[in-house]
Coordinates of C-alpha atoms in Angstrom, one line a residue:
Chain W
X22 CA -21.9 0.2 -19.5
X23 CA -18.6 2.4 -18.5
X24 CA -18.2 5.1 -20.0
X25 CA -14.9 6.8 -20.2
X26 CA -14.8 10.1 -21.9
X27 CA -12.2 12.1 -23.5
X28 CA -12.8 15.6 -24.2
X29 CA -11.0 16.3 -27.5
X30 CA -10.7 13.7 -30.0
X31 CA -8.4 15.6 -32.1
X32 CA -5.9 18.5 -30.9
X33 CA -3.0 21.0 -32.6
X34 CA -1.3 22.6 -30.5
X35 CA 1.9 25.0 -30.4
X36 CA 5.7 24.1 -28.9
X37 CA 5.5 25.4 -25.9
X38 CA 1.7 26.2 -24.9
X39 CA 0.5 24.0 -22.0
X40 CA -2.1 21.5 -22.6
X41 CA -4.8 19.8 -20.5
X42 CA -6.2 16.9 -21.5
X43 CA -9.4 15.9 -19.5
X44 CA -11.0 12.3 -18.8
X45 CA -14.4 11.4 -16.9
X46 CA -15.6 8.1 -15.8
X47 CA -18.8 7.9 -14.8
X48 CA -19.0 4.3 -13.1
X49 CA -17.3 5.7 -9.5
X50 CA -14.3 3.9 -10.3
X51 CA -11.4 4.1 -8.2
X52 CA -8.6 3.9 -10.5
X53 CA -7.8 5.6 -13.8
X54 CA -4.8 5.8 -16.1
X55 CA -2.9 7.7 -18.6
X56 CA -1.0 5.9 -21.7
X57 CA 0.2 7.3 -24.9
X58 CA 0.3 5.1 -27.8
X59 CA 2.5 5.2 -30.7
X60 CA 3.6 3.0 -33.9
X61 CA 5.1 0.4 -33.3
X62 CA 5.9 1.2 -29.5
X63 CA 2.6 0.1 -27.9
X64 CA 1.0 1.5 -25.1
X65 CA 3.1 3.4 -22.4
X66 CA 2.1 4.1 -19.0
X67 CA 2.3 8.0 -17.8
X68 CA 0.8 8.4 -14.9
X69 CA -1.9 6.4 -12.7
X70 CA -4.3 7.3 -9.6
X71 CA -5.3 5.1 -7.4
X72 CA -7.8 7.8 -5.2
X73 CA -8.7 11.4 -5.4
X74 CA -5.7 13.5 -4.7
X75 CA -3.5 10.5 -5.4
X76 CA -1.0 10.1 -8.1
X77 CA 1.7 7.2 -9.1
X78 CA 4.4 8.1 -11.8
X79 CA 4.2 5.4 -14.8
X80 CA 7.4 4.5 -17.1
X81 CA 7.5 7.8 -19.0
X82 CA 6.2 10.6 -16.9
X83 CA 8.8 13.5 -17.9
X84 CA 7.0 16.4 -19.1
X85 CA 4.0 15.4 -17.8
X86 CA 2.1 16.0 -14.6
X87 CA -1.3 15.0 -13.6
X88 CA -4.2 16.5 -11.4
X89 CA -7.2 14.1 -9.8
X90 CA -9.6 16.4 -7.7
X91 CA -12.9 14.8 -8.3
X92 CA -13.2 11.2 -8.8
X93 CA -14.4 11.3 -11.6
X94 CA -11.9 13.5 -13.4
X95 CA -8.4 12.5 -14.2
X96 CA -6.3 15.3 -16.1
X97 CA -3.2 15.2 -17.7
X98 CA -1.0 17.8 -18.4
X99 CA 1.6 18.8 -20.7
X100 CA 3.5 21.3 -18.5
X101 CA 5.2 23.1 -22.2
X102 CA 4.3 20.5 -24.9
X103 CA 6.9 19.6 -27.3
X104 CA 6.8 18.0 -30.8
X105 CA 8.6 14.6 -29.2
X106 CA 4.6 14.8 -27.8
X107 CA 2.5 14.2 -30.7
X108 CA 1.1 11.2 -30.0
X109 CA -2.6 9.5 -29.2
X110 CA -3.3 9.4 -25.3
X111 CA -5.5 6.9 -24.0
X112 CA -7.0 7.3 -20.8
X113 CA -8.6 4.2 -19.0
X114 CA -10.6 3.5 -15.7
X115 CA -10.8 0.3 -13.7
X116 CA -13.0 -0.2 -10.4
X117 CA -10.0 -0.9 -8.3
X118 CA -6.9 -2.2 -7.9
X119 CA -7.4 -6.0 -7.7
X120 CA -9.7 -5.9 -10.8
X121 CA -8.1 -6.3 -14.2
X122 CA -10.5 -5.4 -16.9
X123 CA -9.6 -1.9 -18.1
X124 CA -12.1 0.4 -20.0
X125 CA -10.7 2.6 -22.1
X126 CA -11.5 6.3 -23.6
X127 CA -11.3 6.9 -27.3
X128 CA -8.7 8.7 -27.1
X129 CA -7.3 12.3 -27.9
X130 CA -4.6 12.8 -30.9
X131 CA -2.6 15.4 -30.2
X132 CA -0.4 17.4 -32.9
X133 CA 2.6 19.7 -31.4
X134 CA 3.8 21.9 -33.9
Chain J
X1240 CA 12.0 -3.8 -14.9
X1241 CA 9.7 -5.1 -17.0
X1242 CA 9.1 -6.2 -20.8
X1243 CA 6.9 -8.0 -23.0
X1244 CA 7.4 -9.4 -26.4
X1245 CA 4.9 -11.0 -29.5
X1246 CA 4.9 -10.9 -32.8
X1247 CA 4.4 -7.6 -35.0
X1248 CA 2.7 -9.2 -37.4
X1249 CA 0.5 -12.1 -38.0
X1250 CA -1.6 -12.7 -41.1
X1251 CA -4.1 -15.6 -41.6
X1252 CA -7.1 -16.6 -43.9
X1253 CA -10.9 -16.6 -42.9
X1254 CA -11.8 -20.0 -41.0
X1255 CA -8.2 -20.3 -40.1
X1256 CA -6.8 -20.3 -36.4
X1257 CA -4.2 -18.0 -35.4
X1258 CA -1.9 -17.9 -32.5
X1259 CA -0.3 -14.6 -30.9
X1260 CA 2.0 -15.7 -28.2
X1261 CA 3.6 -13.2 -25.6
X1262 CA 6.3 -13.4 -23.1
X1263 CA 7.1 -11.6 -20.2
X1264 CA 9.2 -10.6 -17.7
X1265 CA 8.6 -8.8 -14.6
X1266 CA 8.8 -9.1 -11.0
X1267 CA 5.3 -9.9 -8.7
X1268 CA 3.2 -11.1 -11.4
X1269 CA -0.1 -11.3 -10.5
X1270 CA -1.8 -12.2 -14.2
X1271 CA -1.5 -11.9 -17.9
X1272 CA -4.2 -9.9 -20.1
X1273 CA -5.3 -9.7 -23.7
X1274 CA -6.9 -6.3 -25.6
X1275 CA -8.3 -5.9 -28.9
X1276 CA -8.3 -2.9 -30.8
X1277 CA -9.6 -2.1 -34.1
X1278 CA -8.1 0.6 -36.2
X1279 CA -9.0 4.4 -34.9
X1280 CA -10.9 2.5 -31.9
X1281 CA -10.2 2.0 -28.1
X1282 CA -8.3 -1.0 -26.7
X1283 CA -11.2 -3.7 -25.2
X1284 CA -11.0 -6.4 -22.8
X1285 CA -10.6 -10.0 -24.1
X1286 CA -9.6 -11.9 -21.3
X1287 CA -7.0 -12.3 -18.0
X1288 CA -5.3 -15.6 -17.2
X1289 CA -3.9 -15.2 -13.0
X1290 CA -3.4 -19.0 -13.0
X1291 CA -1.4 -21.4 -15.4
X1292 CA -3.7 -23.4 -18.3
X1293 CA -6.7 -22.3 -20.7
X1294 CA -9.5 -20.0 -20.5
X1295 CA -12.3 -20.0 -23.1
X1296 CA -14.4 -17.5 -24.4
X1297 CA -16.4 -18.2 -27.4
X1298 CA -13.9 -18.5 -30.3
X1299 CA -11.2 -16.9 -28.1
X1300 CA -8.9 -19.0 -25.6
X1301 CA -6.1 -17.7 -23.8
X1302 CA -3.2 -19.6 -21.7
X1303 CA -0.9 -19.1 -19.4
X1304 CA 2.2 -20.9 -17.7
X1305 CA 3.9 -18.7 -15.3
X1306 CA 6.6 -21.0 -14.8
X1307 CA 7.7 -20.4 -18.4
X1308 CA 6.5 -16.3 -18.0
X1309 CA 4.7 -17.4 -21.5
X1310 CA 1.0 -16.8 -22.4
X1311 CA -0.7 -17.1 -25.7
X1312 CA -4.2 -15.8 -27.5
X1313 CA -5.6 -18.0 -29.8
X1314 CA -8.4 -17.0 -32.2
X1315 CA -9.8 -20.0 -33.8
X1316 CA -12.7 -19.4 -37.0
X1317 CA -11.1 -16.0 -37.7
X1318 CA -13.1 -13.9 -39.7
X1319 CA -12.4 -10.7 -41.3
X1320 CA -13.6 -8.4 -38.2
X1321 CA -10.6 -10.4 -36.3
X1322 CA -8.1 -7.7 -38.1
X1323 CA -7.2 -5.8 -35.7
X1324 CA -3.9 -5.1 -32.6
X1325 CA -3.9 -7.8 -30.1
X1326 CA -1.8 -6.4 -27.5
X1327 CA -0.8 -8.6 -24.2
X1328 CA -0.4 -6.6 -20.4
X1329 CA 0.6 -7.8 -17.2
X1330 CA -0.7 -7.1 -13.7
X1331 CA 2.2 -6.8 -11.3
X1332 CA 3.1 -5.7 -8.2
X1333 CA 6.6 -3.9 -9.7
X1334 CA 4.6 -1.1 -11.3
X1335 CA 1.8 -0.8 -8.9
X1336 CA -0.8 -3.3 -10.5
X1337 CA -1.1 -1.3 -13.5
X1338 CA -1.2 -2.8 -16.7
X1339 CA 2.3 -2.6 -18.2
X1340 CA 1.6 -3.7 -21.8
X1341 CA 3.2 -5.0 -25.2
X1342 CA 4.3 -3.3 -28.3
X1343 CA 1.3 -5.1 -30.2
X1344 CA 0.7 -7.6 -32.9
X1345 CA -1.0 -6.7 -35.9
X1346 CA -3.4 -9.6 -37.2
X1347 CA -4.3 -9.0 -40.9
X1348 CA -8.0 -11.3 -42.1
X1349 CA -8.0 -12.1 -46.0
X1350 CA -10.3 -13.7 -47.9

């Protein structure tokens, strides 16, 4: 089976620090994926790679940037993280771009206070 | 751009069937898509309808009509490990073929 795996499953963090939060797939899938998911909102595309080095803005990608060097590895980064951030983030992989199933991490809660 | 809308909130007995409908709008479709996800869990793959009528799987089914930009999951002998967010996604070419997906329905089991 895919495994994707999120580093932190829970997080506080400060205003203003920067924040990385890491994902690994270990299935050599092409494409990966960053949402964050909140009550009542659903799931909301941030960011999206479709190859190492590679990197597509999603529908809310402001204050956020992203950083694919290995496969593998998709990052996501919370340049100075604010409260408005406090959300779960979900990251998912796929094996490419014409395939539709997604499998998703478990996700990483983050806290800004 | 694009949206999605279903129900909130659905509640239904054990044995009963239950239907979450979704419509859509977006531009290059490619196909509709169905997740579960449990409380404190990860969304999971239920099923993906690129052409119009009903696919099957087990006690799930899910349809499409692109001509109406309308899709449907239906759970048929629900039981209590049904309870969970059903959210719908599409597939389409306006953001990239990434899943752009809805705000979720909640389905609530009871006894």
């Amino acid at each position: 089976d895919v495994k994707v795996t999120q580093s932190s499953r829970y997080l506080v963090k400060r205003t203003g620090e920067k924040v990385f939060l890491e994902c690994v797939q270990d299935m050599d899938h092409e494409n990966m994926f960053w949402y964050r998911q909140d009550p009542g909102l659903g799931l909301r595309l941030i960011y999206f790679s479709y190859d190492v080095k590679m990197k597509e803005k999603g529908d809310i990608p402001e204050g956020y940037s992203v950083s694919r060097e290995k496969k593998e590895r998709f990052s996501l980064i919370l340049e100075s993280a604010s409260t408005n951030q406090t959300s779960m983030y979900l990251c998912a992989s796929r094996v490419g771009p014409t395939n539709y199933g997604y499998t998703f991490g478990s996700g990483t809660r983050l806290t800004v206070v | 751009g694009q949206s999605l809308e279903q129900p909130s909130e659905v509640t239904a007995v054990e044995g009963a069937i239950v239907q979450i409908n979704c419509t859509y709008q977006t531009s290059g479709f490619y196909g509709l898509s169905w997740y579960q996800q449990h409380d404190g869990g990860a969304p999971t793959f239920l099923s993906y309808n690129a052409l119009d009528g009903l696919e099957e799987t087990g006690r799930f089914s899910s349809f499409l009509s692109r001509s109406d930009s309308y899709g449907y999951l239906l759970l048929q002998e629900l039981q209590m490990k049904d309870s969970a967010s059903y959210f719908c996604a599409v597939r389409a070419r306006s953001q990239g073929t990434a899943l752009i997906f809805g705000k979720g329905t909640t389905l609530s089991v009871s006894s």
